[in-house]
Amino acid sequence: MKRHCFFTKHGLFMMAAVFMLAAGSSAPLTALAEDAESAEAVETAVTTENAEATETAADTESAEDIMLLEETDIFASQNAIDEALLQEAAVGYSFEEPLVVLNPYGNSPLTAVVVFSTEEEMGGTITVKGKSEENDIKGTFDAATDHIVPVYGLYNGDTTEVVLTLEDGTTNTLEITTESVDVSAWNIEAEMLDADAYDESCLNFICSSGGTILAIDSAGDIRWYFTSVGVMGVHRLSNGHLMAPSSYTIRSGYHKSGLVEFDLNGKIYAEYAIPGGMHHDFQELSSGNLLVATSSPDLSSFEDYVVEIDRETGEVVWELDLKDLFEDLSDGASASIWTDGSSETDWFHNNALWYDEENDLLLLSARHKDAIVAVNRTEKTLAWILGDPDGWESVDESYFFTPVGDDFEWFYAQHQVTMLDNGDILLFDNGTAKVKYEDNDNRVSGDDIYSRAVIYHIDTEAMTVEQVYEYGKERGAEWYSDWISGAISLDGTVDALQITAGSNLYNAEEDSHDYGPSYQFSADVVSTTHVDRVVNQELIFELTISGDTYNCQTYRSLALPLYTEDGDLDVTQIGVLLGSLGETSTVEPESEISFDSTEKLPDGWSFTLDAVKLTLSGSYTTETSSEDLADGYLVLKSGDETRIYGITQTATETDGGTTVVTSGWISTEGLQDATWEIYLVLDGTTYRSGYAVS
């Protein structure tokens, strides 16, 4: 029986959760609570933010007027949605007339859940129909009497047929229509070269540099869309959930506060705050713990630290400071530093990690060293270095490999490193410059540039290395990707590879592809990603994603099924916030800060407190030029004690003056033993916020 679903708004579902009732259904659309008083309480929980914590600071002339910020529960709205779904499941919607909830958590618009009950415990199957049969997406649901069945793979701004089949053979076909999401930034083309060799059960998960994760089928259609997390280092966990960087930035760019575990419907199960934050990559260990690429806990240096996070508590249980491994941090410097715009604090630039549990080896991809650095994890000692040995003056030559065999090339400014089942090392050779820092004048450029996926076989006893595979060099400059990008094996061997050349830039006027990261926001270039499926060393499928914005650049891609045996929506599990950002370092101000004469903070500023951090945001206009603008500070004052923290200011000059957009955060670690009044110092003036934290 085919049923058309109509849209109905459900007042208590925030974050754009939309209910659709099957045509002709007489079942009531129940609220979270039966009486108005309870419903009002739920509305308050869903809002998640205390109104007093986000309204503009009042004119506070005395300590009695200071408003204590209340802690926000970041999972309050999600918990309310879970409770609503559970109550809807208890209503008793029939299999023939189910309730369909589109985008239940408001952040995954091409998903839904179907709610119905059966008289007996019964499982079944779900088929989300594709535009052609090979693009059908199939899954199963467990035996139960009350069902909340996830639906993944709906078409964007279109109607998709969804077929549910119970164990007893009963079938119902629904038509679910999604609202249109703007995906005009991506021009997607799919080319199938060998359909027989292509695995249709897996979609291509594209980690767009613009902050979006897309799942694209073999026809080039977007079947899943998500924007609530970061994109650098997305993996599927052993429990079927996805994990990605959190959405909160603790430093400019891609340095995030930690990691988020979530399902395809968009429900978050855990968020991990990490001292030094998270960047680029992580790996789930066999214990379930997380090995994370991070930065120095005090953020004095970047991308040169690794920690292990206890999965249950969020605590750091192991840490490695890469500065401890080298006498001279400038050794082996890559010419990519010239075009990356990096400073001395980013001397290593670890953009990937891989743990070889059998040999207790941690492999790190040091872009700014043109090297894979292997560390004895338990001993925290250097094991070996794979890469061009030029420029390593203070490291003994015995740590390096000698090339053997034909057609050997070193890699440069690489991304991603993994090991195949046979121990060979797979990585993406960006090929930037192809020389060391001191030899930058001889860097490869123009039409001679190219990138590769490459596999090396190493012998750690003889300390030799042989190049056993490469792909991409033959594609030339049109496939060149100076940064990001990656290569993975889909089956642990060389026979099934997914290779992502994620940052090709082209300037038609210059007829050139020779561009690095500093050009990625240029209006004069077209960005292109190539995602290539290579099976038995032959290209069988290619996705080409292009456009005039950096959204078309791809950090990495994955090949994953939407439905798995585990990992589907669990509305009974409550999300948790774990870990800590560590104690935020204070700074020395340019000049002494006086509290003798302070001003009320103007309207438009926001202060929010959660379990791990205090955040602020706002803007102001000044007659001071951006060049002469004084540093901004967040100041906490408790009696005679004062703590001063730096904040980020982005200044734009206009005819009316300089507009300064300001943001900042500090960890709550170390603030619990006193009440701290909050002040801001903006362009040399001290402002009282009217708020305090304790």
XYZ file of C-alpha atoms in Angstrom, residues 289-606:
318
model
C 40.203 4.467 23.714
C 41.011 7.261 21.288
C 44.480 8.187 20.026
C 44.225 11.850 19.013
C 46.408 14.307 17.113
C 46.423 17.477 19.198
C 48.584 20.466 20.075
C 50.579 21.500 23.097
C 48.112 21.786 26.021
C 49.041 25.434 26.553
C 48.752 26.056 22.770
C 52.323 27.361 22.667
C 53.008 25.079 19.678
C 50.695 23.351 17.253
C 50.203 19.937 15.683
C 53.109 18.367 17.574
C 51.331 16.480 20.366
C 49.477 13.148 20.619
C 47.252 11.959 23.451
C 45.247 8.880 24.343
C 41.761 9.624 25.661
C 39.924 7.232 27.972
C 36.672 6.478 26.156
C 34.600 6.246 29.336
C 35.912 9.266 31.259
C 37.443 11.556 28.641
C 40.640 11.791 30.672
C 44.089 11.932 29.076
C 45.808 8.644 30.000
C 48.897 8.920 27.766
C 50.609 11.810 26.018
C 53.522 12.412 23.688
C 55.252 15.730 23.085
C 57.084 15.399 19.773
C 59.495 18.146 20.763
C 61.050 15.618 23.163
C 62.175 13.429 20.240
C 64.383 15.918 18.400
C 67.396 18.004 19.351
C 66.856 20.532 16.547
C 63.248 21.221 15.560
C 64.346 22.749 12.251
C 65.865 19.470 11.028
C 64.467 18.092 7.772
C 62.309 21.159 7.130
C 60.072 20.932 4.068
C 59.820 23.556 1.350
C 56.051 23.329 1.831
C 56.570 25.706 4.766
C 57.236 28.469 2.234
C 53.752 28.166 0.725
C 51.784 26.960 3.767
C 52.333 30.268 5.526
C 53.390 28.486 8.706
C 55.343 29.784 11.655
C 57.917 28.173 13.945
C 55.100 27.006 16.234
C 53.959 24.648 13.434
C 57.357 23.030 12.934
C 56.101 19.422 12.566
C 52.523 19.695 11.207
C 51.315 16.211 12.045
C 48.349 15.654 9.714
C 47.727 11.924 10.285
C 48.408 9.072 12.664
C 48.284 5.289 12.538
C 48.918 2.866 15.370
C 50.564 -0.464 14.522
C 49.459 -2.405 17.595
C 51.421 -5.556 16.715
C 54.720 -3.667 16.831
C 53.622 -0.952 19.288
C 54.539 1.672 16.702
C 52.863 5.037 16.263
C 53.213 6.392 12.716
C 52.890 10.155 12.297
C 52.694 12.119 9.061
C 54.958 15.167 9.447
C 54.121 17.380 6.453
C 56.677 20.001 7.407
C 59.389 17.338 7.517
C 58.381 15.422 4.341
C 58.489 12.353 6.576
C 56.603 9.552 8.260
C 57.970 9.440 11.798
C 57.599 6.165 13.699
C 57.618 6.263 17.507
C 57.945 3.386 19.972
C 54.733 4.161 21.782
C 55.459 2.600 25.162
C 59.023 3.894 25.387
C 58.248 7.241 23.666
C 61.413 6.927 21.593
C 62.156 7.436 17.925
C 61.972 4.148 15.985
C 62.651 5.239 12.382
C 62.013 7.973 9.841
C 60.688 7.279 6.356
C 61.459 10.132 3.976
C 64.114 12.151 2.214
C 67.079 12.219 4.664
C 68.404 15.565 3.382
C 68.548 18.287 6.012
C 68.382 16.044 9.080
C 71.587 17.191 10.744
C 71.023 16.133 14.360
C 69.369 12.725 13.731
C 71.673 9.760 13.196
C 71.558 8.345 9.657
C 70.757 4.887 11.046
C 67.142 6.001 11.564
C 66.649 6.463 7.802
C 65.905 3.972 5.014
C 67.970 3.387 1.885
C 65.915 3.180 -1.348
C 66.136 -0.009 -3.418
C 64.483 -1.135 -6.630
C 63.449 0.729 -9.774
C 61.316 3.869 -10.233
C 61.756 5.070 -6.675
C 60.716 8.571 -5.587
C 60.535 10.183 -2.186
C 57.290 11.863 -1.143
C 56.876 15.498 -0.109
C 54.365 17.364 2.099
C 52.301 14.177 2.337
C 48.909 13.529 3.929
C 47.358 10.498 5.593
C 49.320 7.383 6.435
C 47.962 3.856 6.912
C 49.383 0.346 6.863
C 48.122 -2.438 4.659
C 47.589 -5.912 6.096
C 51.032 -6.987 4.860
C 52.762 -4.078 6.643
C 53.297 -1.914 3.555
C 52.768 1.825 4.053
C 50.160 3.735 2.034
C 50.121 7.541 1.908
C 49.124 10.467 -0.288
C 52.183 12.239 -1.707
C 51.047 15.824 -2.291
C 54.309 16.439 -4.104
C 54.689 20.033 -2.957
C 57.992 21.510 -4.178
C 59.743 18.092 -4.105
C 62.726 19.694 -2.363
C 63.677 20.639 1.157
C 63.263 24.094 2.720
C 66.820 25.239 2.075
C 66.530 24.275 -1.594
C 63.267 26.122 -2.230
C 64.692 28.000 -5.249
C 64.741 24.664 -7.079
C 61.183 23.643 -6.216
C 59.160 21.848 -8.893
C 56.558 24.182 -10.381
C 54.424 24.949 -13.419
C 53.382 22.007 -15.577
C 55.867 19.681 -13.843
C 53.826 19.352 -10.651
C 51.971 16.145 -9.751
C 50.593 14.269 -6.755
C 50.402 10.515 -6.093
C 49.029 7.804 -3.931
C 52.068 5.681 -3.176
C 52.839 2.424 -1.351
C 56.225 1.607 0.163
C 57.581 -1.704 1.427
C 60.058 -1.254 4.262
C 62.564 -3.662 5.806
C 63.356 -2.418 9.316
C 66.233 -4.867 9.764
C 68.075 -3.977 6.549
C 66.669 -0.411 6.740
C 65.709 -0.424 3.057
C 62.605 0.904 1.344
C 61.070 -0.060 -1.995
C 58.313 1.749 -3.867
C 55.798 -0.938 -4.874
C 52.851 1.107 -6.207
C 51.860 4.586 -7.314
C 48.803 6.223 -8.843
C 48.305 9.831 -9.952
C 51.622 10.834 -11.456
C 50.227 9.979 -14.881
C 47.332 12.403 -14.275
C 49.735 15.342 -14.206
C 48.967 18.894 -13.093
C 45.197 18.536 -13.559
C 45.173 16.059 -10.652
C 47.705 17.929 -8.501
C 46.647 18.630 -4.919
C 49.092 20.712 -2.927
C 47.474 20.062 0.447
C 44.805 17.990 2.257
C 43.811 14.792 0.303
C 44.333 11.125 1.217
C 44.414 7.461 0.249
C 42.915 4.426 1.997
C 42.579 0.721 1.301
C 39.032 -0.653 1.359
C 40.096 -4.262 2.008
C 43.555 -3.974 3.566
C 45.369 -4.626 0.272
C 46.551 -2.773 -2.805
C 43.654 -4.299 -4.750
C 40.951 -1.869 -3.550
C 41.925 1.752 -2.983
C 39.981 4.966 -2.532
C 42.154 7.946 -3.416
C 41.200 11.575 -2.847
C 43.001 14.379 -4.669
C 41.150 17.067 -2.781
C 42.644 20.465 -3.575
C 43.274 20.977 -7.277
C 43.079 24.675 -8.169
C 42.926 26.055 -11.698
C 43.304 29.622 -12.929
C 42.025 29.827 -16.504
C 43.653 33.178 -17.195
C 47.055 31.843 -16.148
C 46.282 28.320 -17.459
C 47.895 26.965 -14.312
C 47.189 24.421 -11.578
C 50.256 25.345 -9.529
C 48.633 26.775 -6.400
C 48.994 26.127 -2.684
C 46.765 26.769 0.351
C 47.128 30.552 0.295
C 45.115 30.639 -2.963
C 42.178 28.520 -1.811
C 39.889 31.517 -1.199
C 40.844 33.306 -4.399
C 37.996 34.270 -6.720
C 40.243 33.591 -9.721
C 40.488 29.829 -9.259
C 38.190 26.843 -9.673
C 38.537 24.184 -6.987
C 38.265 20.522 -7.940
C 38.280 17.274 -5.992
C 38.879 13.909 -7.651
C 37.717 10.827 -5.729
C 39.021 7.731 -7.509
C 38.115 4.113 -6.820
C 41.024 1.948 -8.015
C 40.413 -1.827 -8.037
C 43.078 -4.319 -9.101
C 45.207 -1.306 -10.019
C 42.640 -0.021 -12.544
C 40.488 3.114 -12.210
C 36.882 1.870 -12.121
C 35.016 4.976 -10.851
C 35.665 8.688 -10.420
C 33.765 11.457 -8.698
C 34.678 14.964 -9.795
C 33.492 17.764 -7.523
C 34.149 21.294 -8.731
C 33.135 24.876 -8.119
C 34.351 28.389 -7.475
C 34.534 28.064 -3.683
C 36.716 26.174 -1.249
C 33.657 24.025 -0.404
C 34.731 21.864 -3.350
C 38.031 21.034 -1.697
C 37.963 17.720 0.174
C 40.069 16.839 3.172
C 39.513 13.111 2.730
C 36.842 10.694 1.573
C 35.553 7.389 2.926
C 33.585 4.524 1.391
C 30.915 3.450 3.883
C 27.460 1.850 3.933
C 24.652 3.936 5.431
C 23.158 1.001 7.303
C 25.301 -1.210 9.540
C 24.545 -3.994 11.997
C 25.192 -1.509 14.810
C 25.173 2.245 15.054
C 21.519 3.046 14.394
C 19.568 5.565 16.451
C 19.221 4.831 20.180
C 16.756 7.270 21.764
C 17.304 5.805 25.240
C 20.967 6.784 25.491
C 21.685 10.204 26.982
C 24.523 12.247 25.491
C 27.509 13.017 27.699
C 30.175 15.699 27.736
C 33.507 14.249 28.849
C 37.031 15.473 29.429
C 38.460 18.931 29.895
C 40.147 21.616 27.835
C 42.748 21.967 30.560
C 43.460 25.220 32.350
C 43.633 28.106 29.897
C 46.914 30.025 29.910
C 46.819 33.676 30.913
C 48.643 36.429 29.027
C 50.556 39.572 29.887
C 48.661 42.657 28.613
C 50.364 45.340 26.541
C 49.706 47.843 29.322
C 48.308 47.760 32.863
C 44.539 47.277 33.059
C 42.735 49.696 35.380
C 39.401 49.003 37.080
C 39.077 52.484 38.592
C 36.937 53.653 35.696
C 34.994 51.090 33.688
C 32.189 51.378 31.163
C 29.078 49.324 30.614
C 29.512 46.807 27.785
C 27.384 47.899 24.796
C 24.459 45.848 23.546
C 24.934 42.808 21.336
C 27.387 40.700 23.337
C 26.811 37.068 24.287
